Amino acid sequence: MKVIKEISLLREALRDKRKDGSTVGFVPTMGFLHEGHQSLLKRAREENDIVVLSVFVNPIQFGPNEDFETYPRDIERDEQAAYEAGVDFIFYPSVEEMYPHKAGVSLIVNSRTNVLCGAKRPGHFDGVVTVLTKLFNIIQPDQAYFGLKDAQQVAVIDSLIRDFNIPVELVPVNTVREEDGLAKSSRNVFLSEEERQQAPAIFKSLQKARALIDSGERNPEKVIAGIKEELDSSTSGEIDYAELLSYPELERVEEIQGKIIIALAVKFSRARLIDNIIVEI
Amino acid sequence: MKVIKEISLLREALRDKRKDGSTVGFVPTMGFLHEGHQSLLKRAREENDIVVLSVFVNPIQFGPNEDFETYPRDIERDEQAAYEAGVDFIFYPSVEEMYPHKAGVSLIVNSRTNVLCGAKRPGHFDGVVTVLTKLFNIIQPDQAYFGLKDAQQVAVIDSLIRDFNIPVELVPVNTVREEDGLAKSSRNVFLSEEERQQAPAIFKSLQKARALIDSGERNPEKVIAGIKEELDSSTSGEIDYAELLSYPELERVEEIQGKIIIALAVKFSRARLIDNIIVEI
């Protein structure tokens, strides 16, 4: 396994490896790897000759009042985890390497963003698609792996790839959970002990929503009300949003049908957690 | 030579050809090929194993009052010219093939555009970088060839490629001229006989500007005044702009130094012609 910080050196290394027709699987991350990332790496390892992991906390996808500075970082631990997962190359660039000058051309996301996290984080997905476009152009992967925990991110990247004919296959991977149902996240470390005990209520409320739909409920408002009731009664967290939308279009629906997503964000004292389920009727 | 209209078929054909490490040179055009394009194709042919020509009149780079509908088209003649130039593949997609759905993600050009043609054609360069990003992703060329007649376009594409780390080398090619100095252009066919006789004054005025600089003039305003005088006295065309800027940054300068561009647009009755020279002191 090699850790590479320069774009030109990574390109050179991949060019050599690719000559024989080897396929490249790519897992983009902001580091501080947990089992969610491990499941992406495992899948990439199974399906490709070469696996590239990027570790880059992307400043332009954080808002001015968000946690860019305090986002958890631990490259040594990440290197160890990547090594164990069979990664071939870690791309670990500096902010300077990725953004050496003010950009003259910008990517703007116009759809699938005015809901869920996008509504609360203006410019966030512009930053996500910008860094991914750069990473795709640098690494030129055959397949790129993304966790469905950020289902809106997957929907936006699906749009990016189709709109610009990017020659990469998007592989969405199911959310990995703790035994009590809490979705794995780098931000879970910021939960207090009490909050950590309450946090599984997020997934429980989503399971309750699914049960309601399974039993025939087709009114989105009633399903959302069921979620809010469950959460309010069992956590001190504040519901940031609870929405039921079509997927991947992320449009509001009058009646539950086809493929839908039920997605939640809950604010605790030092962490804002998200989770979702996708249901097909 | 093959003419291919579908993205998937072009990708397949290029994948086969590229297996042995062949390099791909790409010349994007809106068709109606003239000797300017021929010089791009000639250069691409000399420097690459495979040459791809695209012929696509890109609707999204035309403004509502511009000449998208009447832009000259003649694919049979283009095929003949491409064949003679040794092109391997003509990519000739429909508008539907390139833009099958409303885009959810947009490219916006923020710099190098509020001058020259960009100032008069809001959104024009957004359309240019969008179609080029798509074409680069579809064709994945090693080198792409652009004429310096559209020097602002070259500056904007240079920014696009650097900002997004696009793995393609931009090759700028000098403007090809008629014997009397008029820059070759698909739009020259729209000149009346009288206008055609006057049109060489455009390049003459640029040569006059260069002579002024060579003789020591360092004041941009005086150089521009010299150009306007020359043009007003010898053509019925209306000067759309005459500017002297740094290159490729396209910023106004107080004093002529370093690398600069002197660029002109002149409106005749049915054609708006552009030309420029780049001068290094």
Coordinates of C-alpha atoms in Angstrom, one line a residue:
Chain A
M1 CA 0.0 0.0 0.0
K2 CA 1.2 3.5 -0.9
V3 CA 0.2 6.8 0.6
I4 CA 0.4 9.5 -2.1
K5 CA -0.1 13.2 -1.6
E6 CA 0.6 14.6 -5.0
I7 CA -1.9 14.4 -8.0
S8 CA 0.9 13.9 -10.5
L9 CA 2.5 11.0 -8.6
L10 CA -0.9 9.3 -8.1
R11 CA -1.6 9.6 -11.9
E12 CA 1.8 8.2 -12.7
A13 CA 1.3 5.2 -10.3
L14 CA -2.1 4.4 -11.7
R15 CA -1.1 4.8 -15.3
D16 CA 1.6 2.1 -14.8
K17 CA -0.9 -0.2 -13.0
R18 CA -3.7 0.3 -15.5
K19 CA -1.6 -0.6 -18.6
D20 CA -2.6 -4.3 -18.4
G21 CA -6.3 -3.4 -18.3
S22 CA -6.6 -3.6 -14.5
T23 CA -9.9 -2.1 -13.2
V24 CA -9.8 0.7 -10.6
G25 CA -12.3 0.9 -7.7
F26 CA -12.5 4.2 -5.8
V27 CA -13.7 5.0 -2.3
P28 CA -13.8 8.7 -1.6
T29 CA -13.9 9.6 2.1
M30 CA -13.1 12.4 4.5
G31 CA -11.1 9.9 6.6
F32 CA -11.7 8.8 10.2
L33 CA -12.7 5.5 8.8
H34 CA -15.4 3.4 10.5
E35 CA -17.2 0.2 9.5
G36 CA -19.3 2.1 7.0
H37 CA -16.2 2.9 5.1
Q38 CA -14.9 -0.6 5.6
S39 CA -18.0 -2.0 3.8
L40 CA -17.3 0.3 0.8
L41 CA -13.6 -0.8 0.8
K42 CA -14.6 -4.5 1.1
R43 CA -16.9 -4.2 -1.9
A44 CA -14.4 -2.2 -3.9
R45 CA -11.7 -4.9 -3.1
E46 CA -14.0 -7.7 -4.3
E47 CA -14.9 -6.0 -7.5
N48 CA -11.6 -4.5 -8.8
D49 CA -7.9 -5.1 -9.4
I50 CA -6.8 -1.9 -7.8
V51 CA -8.5 0.0 -4.9
V52 CA -7.9 3.7 -4.3
L53 CA -9.1 5.3 -1.1
S54 CA -9.0 9.1 -0.9
V55 CA -8.8 10.8 2.5
F56 CA -9.6 14.5 2.2
V57 CA -11.6 16.8 4.4
N58 CA -13.0 19.0 1.7
P59 CA -13.3 22.6 3.0
I60 CA -15.6 23.8 0.3
Q61 CA -18.4 21.4 1.3
F62 CA -18.6 22.9 4.8
G63 CA -20.6 26.0 5.6
P64 CA -19.1 28.9 7.5
N65 CA -20.7 27.7 10.8
E66 CA -20.1 24.0 10.2
D67 CA -17.4 21.7 11.7
F68 CA -14.6 21.8 9.1
E69 CA -11.9 22.7 11.7
T70 CA -13.1 20.2 14.3
Y71 CA -14.1 17.4 11.9
P72 CA -12.2 14.3 13.3
R73 CA -9.0 13.4 11.6
D74 CA -6.6 10.5 12.3
I75 CA -4.5 9.5 9.3
E76 CA -2.4 7.0 11.1
R77 CA -5.5 5.0 12.2
D78 CA -6.9 5.4 8.6
E79 CA -3.7 4.0 7.1
Q80 CA -3.9 1.0 9.4
A81 CA -7.6 0.4 8.5
A82 CA -6.9 0.9 4.8
Y83 CA -4.0 -1.6 4.9
E84 CA -6.2 -4.2 6.6
A85 CA -8.9 -3.6 3.9
G86 CA -6.4 -4.3 1.1
V87 CA -6.3 -0.8 -0.3
D88 CA -3.5 -0.3 -2.9
F89 CA -3.3 3.5 -2.8
I90 CA -4.4 6.1 -0.3
F91 CA -4.7 9.5 -1.9
Y92 CA -4.1 12.0 0.9
P93 CA -3.7 15.5 -0.6
S94 CA -3.4 18.8 1.1
V95 CA -6.0 21.6 0.6
E96 CA -3.3 23.4 -1.4
E97 CA -2.8 20.5 -3.7
M98 CA -6.6 20.2 -4.4
Y99 CA -7.3 23.9 -4.6
P100 CA -4.1 25.7 -5.6
H101 CA -5.9 28.8 -7.0
K102 CA -9.3 30.4 -7.0
A103 CA -11.5 28.5 -9.5
G104 CA -12.7 30.3 -12.6
V105 CA -15.4 27.7 -13.3
S106 CA -17.9 26.4 -10.8
L107 CA -20.3 23.5 -10.5
I108 CA -23.7 24.3 -9.1
V109 CA -26.3 21.7 -8.1
N110 CA -29.8 22.9 -9.1
S111 CA -32.0 19.9 -8.3
R112 CA -32.4 17.3 -5.6
T113 CA -30.8 19.8 -3.1
N114 CA -33.6 22.0 -1.7
V115 CA -34.7 19.2 0.6
L116 CA -33.2 17.1 3.4
C117 CA -29.6 18.1 4.3
G118 CA -29.3 20.2 1.1
A119 CA -32.0 22.6 2.4
K120 CA -30.0 23.2 5.6
R121 CA -26.6 23.3 4.0
P122 CA -26.6 25.8 1.1
G123 CA -23.6 25.2 -1.1
H124 CA -22.8 21.9 0.5
F125 CA -23.5 19.8 -2.6
D126 CA -21.8 22.3 -4.8
G127 CA -18.6 21.5 -2.8
V128 CA -19.3 17.8 -2.9
V129 CA -19.7 17.6 -6.7
T130 CA -16.7 19.9 -7.3
V131 CA -14.3 17.7 -5.3
L132 CA -15.7 14.5 -6.7
T133 CA -15.4 15.8 -10.3
K134 CA -11.7 16.6 -9.5
L135 CA -11.1 13.2 -7.9
F136 CA -12.8 11.3 -10.8
N137 CA -10.6 13.2 -13.2
I138 CA -7.5 12.5 -11.2
I139 CA -8.2 8.8 -10.5
Q140 CA -10.3 7.9 -13.5
P141 CA -11.9 4.9 -11.6
D142 CA -14.1 2.3 -13.3
Q143 CA -16.4 2.2 -10.2
A144 CA -16.9 4.5 -7.3
Y145 CA -18.5 3.4 -4.0
F146 CA -20.8 5.6 -1.9
G147 CA -22.8 4.7 1.2
L148 CA -26.5 5.0 1.2
K149 CA -26.5 6.7 4.6
D150 CA -26.0 9.9 2.6
A151 CA -28.8 8.9 0.2
Q152 CA -29.2 12.5 -1.0
Q153 CA -25.5 12.6 -1.8
V154 CA -26.0 9.4 -3.9
A155 CA -28.9 11.0 -5.7
V156 CA -26.9 14.2 -6.5
I157 CA -23.8 12.2 -7.6
D158 CA -26.1 10.1 -9.9
S159 CA -27.2 13.4 -11.4
L160 CA -23.6 14.7 -11.8
I161 CA -22.5 11.5 -13.5
R162 CA -25.4 11.4 -15.9
D163 CA -25.4 15.1 -16.7
F164 CA -21.7 15.2 -17.6
N165 CA -21.3 11.6 -19.0
I166 CA -18.6 10.9 -16.5
P167 CA -17.2 7.5 -17.3
V168 CA -17.6 5.9 -13.9
E169 CA -20.1 3.5 -12.5
L170 CA -21.8 4.7 -9.2
V171 CA -22.1 1.8 -6.8
P172 CA -24.4 2.6 -3.8
V173 CA -23.7 0.5 -0.7
N174 CA -26.2 -0.2 2.1
T175 CA -25.7 1.6 5.5
V176 CA -23.7 -0.2 8.1
R177 CA -25.2 -0.1 11.6
E178 CA -24.2 -0.8 15.2
E179 CA -25.8 -3.8 16.8
D180 CA -28.5 -1.5 18.3
G181 CA -29.3 -0.1 14.9
L182 CA -27.4 3.3 15.0
A183 CA -25.9 4.1 11.6
K184 CA -22.1 4.2 11.7
S185 CA -20.7 7.7 11.4
S186 CA -17.5 9.6 12.1
R187 CA -19.6 12.0 14.1
N188 CA -20.9 9.4 16.6
V189 CA -17.8 10.0 18.7
F190 CA -19.3 13.4 19.6
L191 CA -22.3 11.9 21.3
S192 CA -22.5 12.0 25.2
E193 CA -23.0 8.7 26.9
E194 CA -26.7 9.5 27.4
E195 CA -27.2 10.7 23.8
R196 CA -25.4 7.5 22.6
Q197 CA -28.1 5.5 24.4
Q198 CA -30.9 7.5 22.9
A199 CA -29.5 7.6 19.3
P200 CA -30.8 4.1 18.2
A201 CA -34.3 5.7 18.4
I202 CA -33.5 7.3 15.0
F203 CA -33.4 3.9 13.2
K204 CA -36.3 2.6 15.4
S205 CA -38.5 5.5 14.2
L206 CA -37.6 4.6 10.6
Q207 CA -38.5 1.0 11.2
K208 CA -41.8 2.1 12.7
A209 CA -42.4 4.2 9.5
R210 CA -41.7 1.1 7.4
A211 CA -44.1 -0.9 9.6
L212 CA -46.8 1.7 9.1
I213 CA -46.4 1.5 5.3
D214 CA -46.3 -2.3 5.3
S215 CA -49.6 -2.2 7.2
G216 CA -51.2 -0.1 4.4
E217 CA -50.6 3.5 5.3
R218 CA -50.2 5.7 2.2
N219 CA -50.3 9.2 3.6
P220 CA -46.9 10.7 3.9
E221 CA -47.9 13.1 6.7
K222 CA -49.2 10.3 8.9
V223 CA -45.9 8.3 8.5
I224 CA -43.9 11.4 9.4
A225 CA -46.1 12.1 12.4
G226 CA -45.4 8.5 13.6
I227 CA -41.6 9.1 13.3
K228 CA -41.7 12.4 15.2
E229 CA -43.8 10.9 18.0
E230 CA -41.3 8.0 18.4
L231 CA -38.3 10.4 18.4
D232 CA -39.8 13.0 20.7
S233 CA -40.7 10.4 23.3
S234 CA -37.3 8.7 23.4
T235 CA -34.5 11.2 22.7
S236 CA -33.3 14.7 23.9
G237 CA -32.2 15.3 20.3
E238 CA -34.0 18.0 18.2
I239 CA -35.4 16.9 14.9
D240 CA -33.8 18.9 12.1
Y241 CA -35.9 17.4 9.4
A242 CA -38.1 14.3 8.9
E243 CA -39.1 13.9 5.2
L244 CA -40.7 11.4 2.9
L245 CA -39.8 11.9 -0.8
S246 CA -39.6 10.1 -4.1
Y247 CA -36.2 8.5 -4.8
P248 CA -33.8 9.4 -6.4
E249 CA -35.8 12.5 -7.6
L250 CA -36.3 13.7 -4.1
E251 CA -39.7 15.3 -4.8
R252 CA -42.6 15.6 -2.4
V253 CA -45.3 13.0 -2.9
E254 CA -49.1 13.2 -2.1
E255 CA -49.4 9.5 -1.8
I256 CA -46.8 6.8 -1.0
Q257 CA -46.1 4.8 -4.1
G258 CA -43.1 3.5 -6.2
K259 CA -39.6 4.1 -4.7
I260 CA -39.5 6.5 -1.7
I261 CA -37.0 7.6 0.9
I262 CA -37.8 8.4 4.5
A263 CA -34.9 10.5 5.8
L264 CA -34.1 12.1 9.2
A265 CA -31.6 14.5 10.7
V266 CA -31.4 14.8 14.5
K267 CA -29.4 17.4 16.4
F268 CA -27.7 16.4 19.6
S269 CA -25.5 18.7 21.7
R270 CA -22.3 18.2 19.7
A271 CA -23.4 16.1 16.7
R272 CA -26.1 16.2 14.0
L273 CA -26.9 12.6 12.9
I274 CA -28.6 11.5 9.7
D275 CA -30.3 8.3 8.7
N276 CA -32.7 7.0 6.1
I277 CA -34.4 4.0 4.6
I278 CA -35.5 3.5 1.0
V279 CA -38.7 1.6 0.5
E280 CA -40.2 0.3 -2.7
I281 CA -43.9 -0.4 -2.8
Chain B
M1 CA -13.4 6.6 -41.1
K2 CA -16.6 6.0 -39.2
V3 CA -19.4 8.4 -38.5
I4 CA -20.9 7.6 -35.0
K5 CA -24.0 9.2 -33.6
E6 CA -24.4 7.4 -30.3
I7 CA -22.3 8.0 -27.2
S8 CA -22.2 4.3 -26.2
L9 CA -21.1 3.2 -29.7
L10 CA -18.3 5.8 -29.8
R11 CA -17.1 4.7 -26.4
E12 CA -17.0 1.1 -27.4
A13 CA -15.1 1.8 -30.6
L14 CA -12.5 4.0 -28.8
R15 CA -12.1 1.4 -26.0
D16 CA -11.2 -1.2 -28.6
K17 CA -8.7 1.1 -30.3
R18 CA -7.2 2.4 -27.1
K19 CA -6.3 -1.1 -25.7
D20 CA -2.8 -1.1 -27.3
G21 CA -2.0 2.3 -25.7
S22 CA -2.9 4.4 -28.8
T23 CA -3.2 8.1 -28.1
V24 CA -6.4 10.0 -29.0
G25 CA -6.4 13.5 -30.5
F26 CA -9.7 15.4 -30.4
V27 CA -11.0 18.3 -32.5
P28 CA -14.4 19.6 -31.2
T29 CA -16.3 21.7 -33.8
M30 CA -19.7 22.9 -34.8
G31 CA -19.1 21.6 -38.3
F32 CA -19.1 23.5 -41.6
L33 CA -15.4 22.9 -41.7
H34 CA -13.0 25.4 -43.2
E35 CA -9.2 25.6 -43.3
G36 CA -9.1 26.8 -39.7
H37 CA -10.5 23.4 -38.7
Q38 CA -8.3 21.7 -41.2
S39 CA -5.2 23.0 -39.5
L40 CA -6.5 21.6 -36.2
L41 CA -7.1 18.2 -37.8
K42 CA -3.7 18.2 -39.4
R43 CA -2.0 18.9 -36.1
A44 CA -4.1 16.2 -34.4
R45 CA -3.3 13.8 -37.1
E46 CA 0.4 14.4 -36.8
E47 CA 0.5 14.0 -33.0
N48 CA -1.9 11.1 -32.3
D49 CA -2.7 7.5 -33.3
I50 CA -6.4 8.1 -33.4
V51 CA -8.2 11.4 -34.4
V52 CA -11.8 12.1 -33.3
L53 CA -13.7 15.0 -34.8
S54 CA -17.0 16.1 -33.2
V55 CA -19.6 17.9 -35.3
F56 CA -22.2 19.3 -33.0
V57 CA -24.0 22.7 -33.1
N58 CA -24.4 23.1 -29.4
P59 CA -27.7 24.8 -28.6
I60 CA -26.9 25.8 -25.1
Q61 CA -24.0 28.1 -26.1
F62 CA -26.3 30.3 -28.3
G63 CA -28.3 33.1 -26.7
P64 CA -32.0 33.5 -27.5
N65 CA -31.3 36.2 -30.2
E66 CA -28.3 34.4 -31.7
D67 CA -28.0 32.3 -34.8
F68 CA -28.5 28.7 -33.6
E69 CA -31.2 27.9 -36.2
T70 CA -29.3 29.5 -39.1
Y71 CA -25.8 28.5 -38.1
P72 CA -24.5 26.8 -41.3
R73 CA -24.6 23.0 -41.5
D74 CA -23.4 20.6 -44.1
I75 CA -22.5 17.2 -42.8
E76 CA -21.8 15.6 -46.2
R77 CA -19.2 18.2 -47.0
D78 CA -17.8 17.9 -43.4
E79 CA -17.5 14.1 -43.9
Q80 CA -15.6 14.6 -47.1
A81 CA -13.2 17.1 -45.5
A82 CA -12.7 14.9 -42.5
Y83 CA -12.0 11.9 -44.7
E84 CA -9.3 13.9 -46.5
A85 CA -7.8 15.0 -43.2
G86 CA -7.4 11.4 -42.1
V87 CA -10.0 11.5 -39.3
D88 CA -10.8 8.1 -37.8
F89 CA -14.1 8.9 -36.1
I90 CA -16.6 11.7 -36.6
F91 CA -18.9 12.0 -33.5
Y92 CA -22.1 13.5 -34.9
P93 CA -24.7 13.3 -32.1
S94 CA -28.2 14.7 -32.0
V95 CA -29.2 17.3 -29.5
E96 CA -31.3 14.6 -27.8
E97 CA -28.3 12.3 -27.5
M98 CA -26.2 15.1 -25.8
Y99 CA -29.0 16.6 -23.7
P100 CA -31.6 13.8 -23.0
H101 CA -32.9 15.4 -19.9
K102 CA -32.8 18.7 -18.0
A103 CA -29.5 18.9 -16.1
G104 CA -29.5 18.8 -12.3
V105 CA -25.9 20.1 -12.1
S106 CA -24.6 23.2 -14.0
L107 CA -21.2 24.5 -14.9
I108 CA -20.8 28.3 -14.5
V109 CA -17.8 30.3 -15.8
N110 CA -17.0 33.1 -13.3
S111 CA -13.8 34.6 -14.6
R112 CA -12.3 35.6 -18.0
T113 CA -15.8 36.1 -19.3
N114 CA -17.0 39.6 -18.5
V115 CA -14.8 41.0 -21.4
L116 CA -14.7 40.5 -25.2
C117 CA -17.3 38.1 -26.6
G118 CA -18.3 36.9 -23.1
A119 CA -19.5 40.3 -22.1
K120 CA -21.9 40.4 -25.1
R121 CA -23.0 36.8 -24.9
P122 CA -24.1 36.0 -21.3
G123 CA -24.2 32.3 -20.7
H124 CA -22.2 31.5 -23.9
F125 CA -19.2 30.1 -22.1
D126 CA -21.3 28.2 -19.6
G127 CA -22.7 26.3 -22.6
V128 CA -19.2 25.9 -24.1
V129 CA -17.6 24.4 -21.0
T130 CA -20.7 22.2 -20.4
V131 CA -20.6 20.6 -23.8
L132 CA -16.8 20.3 -23.7
T133 CA -16.9 18.6 -20.3
K134 CA -19.3 16.1 -21.7
L135 CA -17.3 15.5 -24.8
F136 CA -14.1 15.1 -22.8
N137 CA -15.8 12.5 -20.6
I138 CA -17.2 10.7 -23.7
I139 CA -14.0 10.7 -25.8
Q140 CA -11.3 10.8 -23.0
P141 CA -8.8 12.3 -25.4
D142 CA -5.1 12.7 -24.6
Q143 CA -5.0 16.1 -26.5
A144 CA -7.7 18.5 -27.6
Y145 CA -7.1 21.1 -30.3
F146 CA -8.6 24.6 -30.3
G147 CA -8.0 27.6 -32.6
L148 CA -6.6 30.8 -31.2
K149 CA -9.1 32.7 -33.2
D150 CA -11.3 32.2 -30.2
A151 CA -8.6 33.2 -27.8
Q152 CA -11.1 33.9 -25.0
Q153 CA -12.5 30.4 -25.5
V154 CA -8.9 29.0 -25.2
A155 CA -8.4 31.0 -21.9
V156 CA -11.7 29.7 -20.5
I157 CA -11.0 26.1 -21.4
D158 CA -7.6 26.4 -19.9
S159 CA -9.3 27.5 -16.7
L160 CA -11.9 24.6 -17.0
I161 CA -9.1 22.0 -17.4
R162 CA -7.0 23.3 -14.5
D163 CA -9.9 23.8 -12.1
F164 CA -11.3 20.3 -12.5
N165 CA -8.0 18.4 -13.2
I166 CA -9.3 17.2 -16.5
P167 CA -6.8 14.7 -17.9
V168 CA -6.4 16.3 -21.3
E169 CA -3.7 18.5 -22.8
L170 CA -5.1 21.7 -24.3
V171 CA -3.3 22.5 -27.6
P172 CA -3.9 26.0 -28.9
V173 CA -3.4 26.4 -32.7
N174 CA -2.7 29.6 -34.6
T175 CA -5.4 31.3 -36.6
V176 CA -5.6 30.4 -40.3
R177 CA -6.1 33.3 -42.6
E178 CA -7.2 34.0 -46.2
E179 CA -4.4 35.4 -48.4
D180 CA -5.7 38.9 -47.7
G181 CA -5.4 38.3 -43.9
L182 CA -9.1 37.7 -43.1
A183 CA -9.4 35.0 -40.4
K184 CA -11.1 31.8 -41.7
S185 CA -14.6 31.4 -40.2
S186 CA -17.8 29.5 -40.9
R187 CA -19.6 32.9 -40.7
N188 CA -17.6 34.5 -43.6
V189 CA -20.1 33.0 -46.0
F190 CA -22.6 35.6 -44.7
L191 CA -20.6 38.6 -45.8
S192 CA -21.8 40.5 -48.9
E193 CA -19.4 41.0 -51.7
E194 CA -18.6 44.5 -50.6
E195 CA -18.3 43.5 -46.9
R196 CA -15.9 40.7 -47.9
Q197 CA -13.7 43.2 -49.6
Q198 CA -13.7 45.4 -46.4
A199 CA -13.2 42.6 -43.9
P200 CA -9.4 42.3 -44.2
A201 CA -9.3 45.7 -42.5
I202 CA -9.9 43.8 -39.2
F203 CA -6.5 42.0 -39.4
K204 CA -4.9 45.1 -40.8
S205 CA -6.0 47.1 -37.8
L206 CA -4.5 44.5 -35.5
Q207 CA -1.2 44.6 -37.5
K208 CA -1.2 48.4 -37.1
A209 CA -1.7 47.9 -33.3
R210 CA 1.3 45.6 -33.2
A211 CA 3.4 48.1 -35.2
L212 CA 2.5 50.8 -32.7
I213 CA 3.6 48.5 -29.8
D214 CA 6.8 47.6 -31.6
S215 CA 7.6 51.3 -32.0
G216 CA 7.3 51.7 -28.2
E217 CA 3.7 52.6 -27.5
R218 CA 2.7 51.3 -24.1
N219 CA -0.6 53.1 -23.6
P220 CA -3.5 50.6 -24.2
E221 CA -6.0 53.4 -25.0
K222 CA -3.7 54.8 -27.7
V223 CA -3.3 51.4 -29.4
I224 CA -7.1 50.9 -29.3
A225 CA -7.7 54.3 -30.8
G226 CA -5.4 53.4 -33.6
I227 CA -7.4 50.3 -34.3
K228 CA -10.7 52.1 -34.3
E229 CA -9.4 54.8 -36.6
E230 CA -8.2 52.1 -39.1
L231 CA -11.5 50.2 -39.0
D232 CA -13.8 53.2 -39.2
S233 CA -12.1 54.6 -42.2
S234 CA -12.1 51.3 -44.2
T235 CA -15.2 49.2 -43.4
S236 CA -19.0 49.7 -43.0
G237 CA -18.9 47.2 -40.2
E238 CA -19.7 48.4 -36.7
I239 CA -17.1 47.7 -34.0
D240 CA -18.7 45.6 -31.3
Y241 CA -15.6 45.7 -29.1
A242 CA -11.9 46.5 -29.4
E243 CA -10.0 45.6 -26.3
L244 CA -6.4 45.1 -25.1
L245 CA -6.1 42.8 -22.1
S246 CA -3.6 40.5 -20.2
Y247 CA -3.5 37.0 -21.5
P248 CA -4.7 34.4 -20.5
E249 CA -6.1 36.2 -17.4
L250 CA -8.1 38.7 -19.6
E251 CA -7.7 41.6 -17.2
R252 CA -7.5 45.2 -18.1
V253 CA -4.0 46.7 -18.0
E254 CA -2.8 50.3 -17.3
E255 CA 0.4 49.7 -19.3
I256 CA 1.3 47.3 -22.0
Q257 CA 3.7 44.6 -20.7
G258 CA 4.1 40.8 -20.5
K259 CA 1.7 38.8 -22.6
I260 CA -1.3 40.7 -23.9
I261 CA -4.2 40.1 -26.3
I262 CA -5.7 42.6 -28.7
A263 CA -9.1 41.4 -29.7
L264 CA -11.8 42.7 -32.0
A265 CA -15.4 42.0 -32.9
V266 CA -17.0 43.7 -35.9
K267 CA -20.6 43.5 -36.9
F268 CA -21.5 43.4 -40.6
S269 CA -25.1 43.1 -41.9
R270 CA -25.4 39.3 -41.5
A271 CA -22.2 38.3 -39.8
R272 CA -20.3 39.3 -36.6
L273 CA -16.6 38.5 -37.1
I274 CA -13.9 38.2 -34.5
D275 CA -10.1 38.3 -34.6
N276 CA -7.2 38.8 -32.3
I277 CA -3.4 38.8 -31.9
I278 CA -1.4 37.8 -28.9
V279 CA 1.7 39.9 -28.3
E280 CA 4.5 39.2 -25.8
I281 CA 6.7 42.1 -24.9

